[in-house]
Structure formats: structure tokens, C-alpha cells
Coordinates of C-alpha atoms in Angstrom, one line a residue:
M1 CA -54.4 115.2 -68.6
T2 CA -55.8 111.6 -68.4
S3 CA -55.7 108.4 -70.3
W4 CA -57.8 105.3 -70.3
A5 CA -58.1 101.8 -71.7
N6 CA -61.6 100.6 -72.7
L7 CA -62.7 97.9 -75.1
G8 CA -59.2 97.7 -76.4
L9 CA -59.0 101.5 -77.1
D10 CA -56.1 103.5 -75.6
L11 CA -56.6 107.2 -75.7
H12 CA -55.0 110.3 -74.3
L13 CA -56.9 113.5 -73.6
D14 CA -55.2 116.8 -72.5
L15 CA -57.7 118.9 -70.5
R16 CA -55.1 121.3 -69.1
G17 CA -55.4 125.0 -69.6
R18 CA -59.1 124.9 -70.5
S19 CA -61.9 126.5 -68.6
G20 CA -64.9 124.3 -67.6
V21 CA -64.6 120.5 -67.5
R22 CA -67.4 119.9 -70.0
A23 CA -66.1 122.5 -72.5
A24 CA -62.6 121.2 -72.0
L25 CA -63.6 117.6 -72.7
A26 CA -65.6 118.6 -75.8
A27 CA -62.7 120.7 -77.1
A28 CA -60.2 117.9 -76.6
L29 CA -62.3 115.3 -78.3
R30 CA -63.1 117.7 -81.2
E31 CA -59.4 118.4 -81.7
D32 CA -58.5 114.7 -81.7
V33 CA -61.2 114.0 -84.3
R34 CA -60.2 116.9 -86.4
S35 CA -56.5 115.9 -86.4
G36 CA -57.3 112.3 -87.3
R37 CA -56.0 110.8 -84.0
L38 CA -59.5 109.5 -83.5
P39 CA -60.4 108.1 -87.0
P40 CA -64.0 107.6 -88.3
G41 CA -65.9 104.7 -86.8
V42 CA -63.8 104.5 -83.6
L43 CA -66.0 103.5 -80.6
L44 CA -65.6 105.9 -77.6
P45 CA -65.8 104.7 -74.0
P46 CA -69.2 104.7 -72.4
S47 CA -70.0 107.9 -70.5
R48 CA -70.0 106.2 -67.2
T49 CA -66.5 104.7 -67.8
L50 CA -65.0 108.0 -69.0
A51 CA -66.6 109.9 -66.1
T52 CA -65.0 107.5 -63.6
D53 CA -61.5 107.8 -65.3
L54 CA -61.8 111.6 -65.4
G55 CA -63.2 111.9 -61.9
V56 CA -66.2 113.9 -63.1
A57 CA -70.0 113.5 -63.1
R58 CA -71.4 111.2 -65.7
N59 CA -73.7 114.0 -66.9
T60 CA -70.7 116.1 -67.7
V61 CA -69.4 113.4 -70.2
A62 CA -72.9 112.8 -71.5
D63 CA -73.4 116.5 -72.2
A64 CA -70.0 116.8 -74.0
Y65 CA -70.9 113.7 -76.2
A66 CA -74.3 115.2 -77.0
E67 CA -72.8 118.5 -78.0
L68 CA -70.4 116.8 -80.4
V69 CA -73.2 114.6 -81.8
A70 CA -75.2 117.7 -82.5
E71 CA -72.2 119.3 -84.3
G72 CA -71.7 116.2 -86.4
W73 CA -68.4 115.1 -84.9
L74 CA -69.9 111.9 -83.3
T75 CA -72.8 109.6 -83.8
A76 CA -74.8 107.9 -81.1
R77 CA -77.2 105.0 -81.6
Q78 CA -79.0 102.8 -79.1
G79 CA -77.1 99.5 -78.8
S80 CA -74.0 100.6 -80.8
G81 CA -72.5 103.3 -78.5
T82 CA -70.9 106.6 -79.4
R83 CA -68.6 106.6 -82.4
V84 CA -66.6 109.1 -84.4
A85 CA -68.7 110.2 -87.4
A86 CA -67.6 109.1 -90.9
R87 CA -68.1 112.7 -92.2
A88 CA -65.4 113.9 -89.8
A89 CA -62.7 112.3 -92.0
V90 CA -62.7 115.4 -94.2
A91 CA -61.6 117.7 -91.4
T92 CA -57.8 117.3 -91.6
I93 CA -56.7 121.0 -91.5
G94 CA -53.1 121.3 -90.4
R95 CA -52.2 117.6 -90.8
P96 CA -48.9 117.1 -92.6
T97 CA -49.2 115.2 -95.8
R98 CA -46.8 112.5 -97.0
P99 CA -45.5 112.7 -100.6
T100 CA -47.0 110.2 -102.9
P101 CA -44.4 107.5 -103.7
P102 CA -43.7 107.0 -107.4
P103 CA -45.5 104.1 -109.0
R104 CA -43.6 100.8 -109.0
P105 CA -42.4 99.9 -112.5
V106 CA -44.2 97.2 -114.3
H107 CA -40.9 95.7 -115.5
N108 CA -37.7 95.8 -113.5
L109 CA -34.6 95.7 -115.6
M110 CA -32.4 97.6 -113.2
P111 CA -28.8 96.2 -112.9
G112 CA -27.6 94.5 -109.8
S113 CA -30.8 92.7 -108.8
P114 CA -31.2 88.9 -108.8
D115 CA -34.3 86.9 -109.4
A116 CA -35.9 87.0 -106.0
A117 CA -38.4 84.2 -106.9
S118 CA -35.4 81.8 -107.3
F119 CA -34.4 82.0 -103.7
P120 CA -33.9 78.4 -102.5
R121 CA -36.5 78.5 -99.8
A122 CA -36.8 74.8 -99.0
A123 CA -33.0 74.2 -99.0
W124 CA -32.4 77.3 -96.9
L125 CA -35.1 76.2 -94.4
A126 CA -33.5 72.8 -94.1
S127 CA -30.2 74.4 -93.5
T128 CA -31.7 76.7 -90.9
R129 CA -33.2 73.8 -89.0
R130 CA -30.0 71.8 -89.0
A131 CA -27.9 74.9 -88.1
L132 CA -30.1 75.9 -85.1
T133 CA -30.3 72.3 -83.9
E134 CA -26.6 71.8 -83.9
A135 CA -25.5 75.2 -82.9
P136 CA -23.5 75.5 -79.6
S137 CA -25.1 77.5 -76.8
D138 CA -22.5 80.3 -77.2
A139 CA -23.9 81.1 -80.6
F140 CA -26.8 82.8 -78.9
G141 CA -24.7 85.0 -76.7
P142 CA -22.9 88.2 -77.6
G143 CA -21.5 88.0 -81.1
D144 CA -18.0 88.0 -82.4
P145 CA -17.1 90.9 -84.7
R146 CA -15.2 88.5 -86.9
G147 CA -18.3 86.4 -87.6
R148 CA -19.1 82.8 -86.6
P149 CA -16.2 80.4 -86.9
E150 CA -18.5 77.9 -88.7
L151 CA -19.1 80.3 -91.5
R152 CA -15.5 81.6 -91.7
K153 CA -14.3 77.9 -92.1
A154 CA -17.0 77.2 -94.7
L155 CA -16.1 80.4 -96.7
A156 CA -12.4 79.6 -96.5
D157 CA -13.0 76.2 -98.1
Y158 CA -15.4 77.4 -100.7
L159 CA -13.5 80.5 -101.8
S160 CA -10.2 78.5 -102.1
R161 CA -11.9 75.9 -104.2
A162 CA -14.2 78.0 -106.4
R163 CA -12.5 81.4 -106.7
G164 CA -8.8 80.6 -106.1
V165 CA -8.6 82.8 -103.0
R166 CA -5.9 82.1 -100.4
A167 CA -8.4 82.2 -97.5
D168 CA -7.4 81.4 -93.9
P169 CA -10.5 81.6 -91.6
D170 CA -8.6 83.8 -89.2
R171 CA -8.2 86.4 -92.0
I172 CA -12.0 86.4 -92.9
V173 CA -14.3 89.0 -91.4
V174 CA -18.0 88.6 -91.9
C175 CA -19.9 91.8 -92.8
A176 CA -23.2 93.1 -94.0
G177 CA -22.4 93.1 -97.7
T178 CA -19.8 94.6 -100.0
A179 CA -20.8 98.2 -99.4
H180 CA -20.3 97.7 -95.6
A181 CA -16.9 96.2 -96.4
V182 CA -15.9 99.2 -98.5
S183 CA -17.0 101.5 -95.7
L184 CA -14.9 99.7 -93.1
L185 CA -11.8 99.5 -95.2
G186 CA -12.2 103.2 -96.2
S187 CA -12.3 104.2 -92.5
V188 CA -9.1 102.1 -91.9
L189 CA -7.1 103.1 -94.9
G190 CA -8.0 106.7 -95.1
G191 CA -7.6 108.3 -98.4
P192 CA -7.6 109.1 -101.1
I193 CA -8.6 105.8 -102.8
A194 CA -8.5 105.2 -106.5
V195 CA -11.7 103.9 -108.1
E196 CA -12.8 103.0 -111.6
S197 CA -14.1 106.0 -113.5
Y198 CA -17.3 104.1 -114.2
G199 CA -18.3 102.1 -111.2
L200 CA -20.8 101.6 -108.4
H201 CA -21.7 105.0 -107.0
V202 CA -22.9 103.2 -103.8
H203 CA -19.2 102.4 -103.1
R204 CA -18.1 106.0 -103.8
D205 CA -20.9 107.2 -101.5
Q206 CA -19.7 104.8 -98.7
L207 CA -16.2 106.1 -99.0
A208 CA -17.3 109.7 -99.0
A209 CA -19.4 109.0 -95.9
A210 CA -16.2 107.7 -94.2
G211 CA -14.4 111.0 -95.1
V212 CA -12.4 109.4 -97.9
R213 CA -11.8 111.2 -101.2
T214 CA -11.9 109.1 -104.4
V215 CA -9.7 109.5 -107.5
P216 CA -11.1 108.1 -110.8
I217 CA -8.9 106.0 -113.1
P218 CA -9.9 105.4 -116.7
V219 CA -11.6 102.2 -117.9
D220 CA -11.9 100.5 -121.2
E221 CA -13.0 97.1 -122.6
D222 CA -10.0 95.5 -120.8
G223 CA -11.0 96.9 -117.4
A224 CA -9.2 99.6 -115.4
R225 CA -6.3 101.3 -117.1
V226 CA -4.1 100.7 -114.1
A227 CA -1.0 102.5 -115.5
A228 CA -2.8 105.7 -114.5
L229 CA -2.1 104.8 -110.9
A230 CA 1.5 105.8 -111.3
S231 CA 0.5 109.4 -111.6
V232 CA -1.6 109.6 -108.4
T233 CA -0.9 109.3 -104.7
V234 CA -3.4 107.0 -103.0
T235 CA -3.7 104.6 -100.1
G236 CA -5.5 102.0 -102.2
A237 CA -7.5 101.1 -105.3
L238 CA -11.0 99.7 -105.5
L239 CA -11.3 97.4 -108.6
T240 CA -13.8 94.9 -110.1
P241 CA -11.3 92.7 -111.9
A242 CA -13.6 89.6 -112.5
H243 CA -16.3 91.7 -114.3
Q244 CA -15.9 95.4 -114.5
F245 CA -19.1 97.2 -113.5
P246 CA -20.8 98.5 -115.5
I247 CA -18.8 98.4 -118.7
G248 CA -18.1 94.6 -118.5
G249 CA -15.2 92.4 -119.1
P250 CA -12.4 91.1 -116.9
L251 CA -9.3 93.0 -116.0
H252 CA -6.6 92.1 -118.6
P253 CA -4.0 89.6 -117.3
E254 CA -1.1 92.0 -117.9
R255 CA -3.0 94.7 -116.0
R256 CA -3.7 92.3 -113.1
A257 CA 0.0 91.6 -112.8
A258 CA 0.9 95.3 -113.2
V259 CA -1.5 96.5 -110.5
V260 CA -0.3 93.9 -108.0
D261 CA 3.3 95.1 -108.7
W262 CA 2.2 98.7 -108.1
A263 CA 0.6 97.7 -104.7
R264 CA 3.9 95.9 -103.7
D265 CA 6.0 98.9 -104.7
T266 CA 3.9 101.6 -103.1
G267 CA 2.5 99.7 -100.0
A268 CA -1.1 100.4 -101.2
I269 CA -4.0 98.0 -100.6
L270 CA -6.1 96.7 -103.5
L271 CA -9.8 96.3 -102.7
E272 CA -11.0 93.5 -104.9
D273 CA -14.8 93.5 -105.3
D274 CA -15.4 90.1 -106.9
Y275 CA -18.5 91.5 -108.7
D276 CA -20.4 88.7 -110.6
G277 CA -17.3 86.5 -110.4
E278 CA -19.4 83.4 -110.1
F279 CA -21.5 84.2 -113.2
R280 CA -19.5 83.8 -116.4
Y281 CA -20.8 82.4 -119.7
D282 CA -18.6 82.8 -122.8
R283 CA -15.1 82.5 -121.2
Q284 CA -13.1 80.5 -118.8
P285 CA -13.5 81.3 -115.1
V286 CA -11.3 84.2 -114.0
G287 CA -9.8 83.5 -110.6
A288 CA -9.4 86.1 -107.8
M289 CA -6.6 88.6 -108.1
Q290 CA -6.0 88.1 -104.4
D291 CA -4.2 84.9 -105.1
L292 CA -1.3 86.9 -106.7
E293 CA -0.6 88.8 -103.5
P294 CA -2.7 88.0 -100.4
D295 CA -0.8 90.6 -98.3
R296 CA -1.7 93.5 -100.5
V297 CA -5.2 92.5 -101.6
A298 CA -8.4 92.7 -99.6
Y299 CA -10.9 90.3 -101.3
L300 CA -14.6 91.3 -100.9
G301 CA -17.7 89.2 -101.7
S302 CA -21.3 88.7 -100.7
V303 CA -24.4 86.6 -101.4
S304 CA -26.5 89.5 -102.8
K305 CA -26.5 88.2 -106.4
S306 CA -26.1 84.5 -105.7
L307 CA -28.8 84.2 -103.1
S308 CA -30.5 87.5 -102.0
P309 CA -29.5 91.0 -101.0
A310 CA -32.1 90.7 -98.2
L311 CA -29.7 88.4 -96.3
R312 CA -27.2 91.2 -95.8
L313 CA -24.3 88.7 -95.7
G314 CA -20.8 89.4 -97.0
W315 CA -17.2 88.8 -96.2
M316 CA -13.7 90.2 -96.4
V317 CA -10.5 88.1 -96.8
L318 CA -7.9 90.5 -95.4
P319 CA -4.2 90.9 -95.3
D320 CA -2.9 90.0 -91.9
G321 CA -2.1 93.6 -91.0
L322 CA -5.7 94.8 -91.7
V323 CA -7.6 92.2 -89.6
D324 CA -7.3 94.0 -86.2
P325 CA -7.8 97.5 -87.5
V326 CA -10.9 96.4 -89.4
L327 CA -12.3 94.6 -86.3
T328 CA -11.6 97.8 -84.3
A329 CA -13.6 99.8 -86.9
K330 CA -16.4 97.3 -86.9
G331 CA -16.8 97.3 -83.2
I332 CA -16.5 94.8 -80.4
W333 CA -20.0 93.4 -80.8
E334 CA -21.5 91.7 -83.8
R335 CA -24.3 94.1 -84.6
W336 CA -24.4 93.7 -88.4
V337 CA -25.2 90.2 -89.4
S338 CA -27.7 87.8 -87.8
V339 CA -25.9 84.8 -86.2
P340 CA -28.7 82.4 -87.2
D341 CA -28.2 83.5 -90.8
Q342 CA -24.5 83.0 -90.5
L343 CA -25.0 79.5 -89.2
T344 CA -27.5 78.7 -91.9
L345 CA -25.1 79.9 -94.7
A346 CA -22.3 77.8 -93.2
D347 CA -24.5 74.7 -93.4
F348 CA -25.7 75.7 -96.9
V349 CA -22.2 76.1 -98.2
T350 CA -20.8 73.0 -96.4
R351 CA -23.5 70.7 -97.7
G352 CA -23.2 71.8 -101.3
G353 CA -26.4 73.8 -101.5
Y354 CA -24.5 77.0 -102.4
D355 CA -22.7 75.3 -105.3
R356 CA -26.0 73.8 -106.6
Q357 CA -27.7 77.3 -106.4
I358 CA -24.8 78.9 -108.3
R359 CA -24.9 76.3 -111.1
L360 CA -28.7 76.6 -111.3
M361 CA -28.7 80.4 -111.5
R362 CA -25.7 80.5 -113.9
T363 CA -27.7 78.4 -116.3
R364 CA -30.8 80.5 -115.9
Y365 CA -29.1 83.8 -116.2
R366 CA -27.1 82.6 -119.3
R367 CA -30.5 81.7 -120.9
R368 CA -31.8 85.1 -120.2
R369 CA -28.7 86.8 -121.5
D370 CA -29.0 84.8 -124.7
Q371 CA -32.7 85.7 -125.0
L372 CA -31.8 89.4 -124.5
V373 CA -29.1 89.5 -127.0
T374 CA -31.1 87.5 -129.6
T375 CA -34.2 89.7 -129.2
L376 CA -32.3 92.9 -129.5
A377 CA -30.4 91.7 -132.6
E378 CA -33.7 90.7 -134.3
R379 CA -35.9 93.7 -133.3
V380 CA -33.4 96.5 -132.6
P381 CA -30.4 95.7 -134.8
H382 CA -29.0 99.3 -134.7
V383 CA -28.0 99.2 -131.0
R384 CA -24.7 97.9 -129.7
V385 CA -24.8 95.5 -126.7
S386 CA -21.6 95.0 -124.7
G387 CA -20.5 93.5 -121.3
I388 CA -22.3 90.3 -121.8
A389 CA -19.7 87.6 -121.2
A390 CA -20.5 87.5 -117.5
G391 CA -22.7 89.0 -114.8
L392 CA -26.4 89.9 -114.6
H393 CA -26.5 93.0 -116.9
A394 CA -25.6 94.3 -120.4
V395 CA -24.9 97.8 -121.6
V396 CA -26.9 99.1 -124.5
E397 CA -25.1 102.1 -126.0
V398 CA -27.1 104.9 -127.5
P399 CA -26.1 107.9 -129.7
P400 CA -25.0 111.2 -127.9
G401 CA -28.0 113.0 -126.5
H402 CA -30.3 110.0 -126.5
E403 CA -29.8 108.6 -123.0
R404 CA -32.4 110.9 -121.3
P405 CA -35.1 110.4 -124.0
V406 CA -34.6 106.6 -123.8
L407 CA -35.0 106.7 -120.0
A408 CA -38.1 109.0 -120.3
A409 CA -39.6 106.6 -122.9
A410 CA -38.8 103.7 -120.5
A411 CA -40.7 105.5 -117.7
D412 CA -43.7 105.8 -120.0
E413 CA -43.6 102.0 -120.5
G414 CA -43.3 101.3 -116.8
L415 CA -39.8 100.0 -117.4
A416 CA -37.0 100.5 -114.9
L417 CA -33.5 100.8 -116.5
G418 CA -30.1 102.0 -115.3
A419 CA -28.5 105.1 -116.8
L420 CA -24.9 104.6 -117.8
S421 CA -24.1 108.2 -116.9
V422 CA -25.1 107.6 -113.2
F423 CA -22.1 105.3 -112.8
R424 CA -19.6 107.9 -114.1
H425 CA -17.3 109.4 -111.5
P426 CA -18.0 113.2 -111.3
D427 CA -14.3 113.9 -111.6
S428 CA -13.7 111.5 -114.5
T429 CA -11.8 112.8 -117.6
D430 CA -13.0 109.8 -119.6
A431 CA -15.0 110.4 -122.8
W432 CA -18.7 110.5 -122.0
R433 CA -20.6 107.3 -122.8
E434 CA -24.3 107.3 -123.1
G435 CA -26.5 104.2 -122.8
V436 CA -28.7 102.2 -120.5
V437 CA -27.6 99.4 -118.2
V438 CA -30.1 96.5 -118.6
G439 CA -30.3 94.0 -115.8
Y440 CA -31.8 90.7 -116.7
G441 CA -31.8 89.1 -113.3
A442 CA -34.8 90.6 -111.5
P443 CA -37.8 89.7 -113.6
P444 CA -39.5 86.4 -112.7
E445 CA -39.4 83.8 -115.5
H446 CA -43.0 84.4 -116.6
A447 CA -42.4 88.1 -117.0
F448 CA -39.1 88.2 -118.7
A449 CA -40.5 88.1 -122.3
G450 CA -42.8 91.0 -121.5
A451 CA -39.9 93.0 -120.1
L452 CA -38.0 92.5 -123.3
D453 CA -41.0 93.6 -125.4
A454 CA -41.1 96.8 -123.5
L455 CA -37.4 97.3 -123.9
C456 CA -37.6 96.9 -127.6
R457 CA -40.5 99.3 -127.9
V458 CA -38.5 101.9 -126.0
L459 CA -35.3 101.4 -128.1
T460 CA -37.3 101.6 -131.4
R461 CA -38.9 105.0 -130.6

């Protein structure tokens, strides 16, 4: 066995277990060309260099090269050296093949995705520069599993002002997004945990991965039917009270009060996913449910819709009794969220950049929502659109048996849509709903009209 570095090329040849040095060298090179480890056009080391590395006579290497040239594996020209022949690319017997990935959709109307082109690059860069310039030296040492104090202070002020959350920085734990928060809380609370019968399957998957069984409770246009909690024994309930996903609409005020009373009476914990809470259009802002009972509600949020899911930045505002158990579950080192990103977000929030971004995107998404509703009303008047008072998506209901054909037609158009049935809990006893969940956040401004045209073509088939 030997290896060499020559002209920037690192190779490894295995000559063990072969008879005759020349034959062994030729066989090893032939095998590497056949397998693709030496791709077409690669320049091999000069015979003198390889002979020195192998500790053999130069003629031995030259004879092996000549044999492979004669067989068509290599080419040799005066002044250009010895190279792997282009025709050898067809010899790939035994190489594993990767599955061909599905083509990317032409139009992305999947729910839960913001407009990536609207990320505030200049303002974020300015915040990054300030944050890194002003950061104390300890910010670049081992992390704190709670998150940077600068960010926890900024979040406490913002959430209290904008969402009505009673947020003490000592009760805030920074995490890598809402799904990460659900996973941590599931591992702490154990199970079972009640979830909405239509909801984010990602959260159900996170709980299942933590060994927690989920119990579905029905939903309607007023949110979760929390009276059903009286008939189940659970450690907590995961709800989206600001904007139920995916059906839409806030949790009715009477139900908010009732579910908080249930948590007080039973000792259960409410996991409040503030899904799309900052994006409301046709109604007054709905404050966080956590304000009603901070000792029984764990409030969860992130920047995945307001800024970008690529940042992997979220937070939990926890009851006092859950802070230490969650930190234990999270681990003693901050391994989840980049400290420079935390410092940048703290600056961005403190200096008002986050508020400005929310206002900008709320206006932009409302315009898109209006364009979606108007276009469907004019061109596909037979469909019913719901869940449009807030958020970044709408539900388009279809007759029974039509969901799959609609999705198939969408695939033909290069249009990505969400299937309403995907969000249904497998143990739900709710009546089946069929439809598509249309996200209007992801397409860039110039492509949104084309995406709506494709959607209308699909729905009119």
C-alpha cells in the first residue's frame, strides 16, 4: 500500500495481495479508473515520481502505464503527461447509484414558508457588525444553555410589549426553533400530551421521537374544542391559540379561559405555539394566552416566519418550575444556536429592526392574501377559502375524493401545495376534511401572479 502527492493530486494505491509489482500496479490503477475514483482527464504522476514513491524501477511504472494506454484506460501524449482516458467514464460496473431527486417545483405554495427574498440583509449585517464589536469576550467562550443574556433581555421586552407575554429574562430559554422547544418539553413532561386533531405533524413527530404519545382533541372554526380535555388524562396540551394551524382562526376567548382553568385544576402544562401570532389582518391582535396563567403555560416562538427558518432561532418562556428541567434536558453546553446570531438578533430587536420587519412583512403578506382571495373568487368561484384572517396560508376546501386529483394536477403544473389530510392526527375521530393548504409567503414578488395562475388552472380542472 502506498500514497503520494504530486501536482496537487492525492492518491492511494493498494498493491497488497497481488503477484508481480508491474501487474499489481496496472491492476490497481485499472480498478481505480473503473470505479471512478480516478475520473477522466486526471493527470497521473510522472513515472519517475511514482517509481520513487513505490520504491520500484522506473521501467516498471512505465511498462504499467504503457499497458493501460494500450488497453484504452489511459492516454499519453508528449508534453501533456499520462491521463485517465475520457472513454473510461463508461466503465462504472458495481458503483452504487444515487436516486434522482425529484424536480424542484416551479411555484412553491407550500404552507409555513416565508418570502426568503425579503430577508433584511443590510439591516441584519449592520446588527451583526455592532453586536460583534460590542460583545464581551465571554460571548466567544463556552455557551450558556439558557442563551445569551442580551437576547433574553431583548426578547422579554419585545414579547411583553408586542404579544402581552409576562416574560422575565430568567424564565426564557433560547432554542433552535419551535420544534426543538416541543421536543425538549416533551422529554421533560413525559406523556401523553394532547394535541389538536389537525396540526403540525412535525410537532407530533418530535414528541413521538421523545417517546411521548399524543392524544388528538377536535378542532373547529373557533380553534381547539378544549372541553374534550376533561375526558383524557394527559400531562399537557399543545395548542396554537393565536391562529390554529392549519384550519385557521384564533381560539375562542371562552375556550382560552376554560383551558387555563383546566390546567390549573389538573396541574397540566399548556404548550402555547404562537403560530403566526404577529401576522393578523382582519381582526384585532390576539395576545398570548400565557398572560392568563404564566405558571401553567409554556410560551413558544421563533423567527422562522418573521425573518427566516435558516437562522434556527426560537425561544421558550417557561413556568418557574420548568426552567431547570428544560436546561437539564437541553444540556450544559449551548450546542444549538450560534452565539453571534443570538447577539445579532438581540441588537436587531433592541434597535427596532424586528418591529420594522414585522410591519413590512405584515403589509406585504396582507396584499398577497387579498390577491389570492380576489383571484380565486373571480376565476374559481366554486371553491371555499378559509383561515385567511391571519398567518401565511389559506385552506381551499375541495369535495370528498378530490384532494388527491388536485395534488396530482398541481404536480403536473410544477406547483407545490400542502395536503390538508397530511395534518390530520392518525387517531383523530373528527370528520374527514379534504382540501389543499395554500401558502402565499414563499414566492418572490415577481413570481406570485404566475403561481396564482397555476393554482387557478389546477382548481378549474
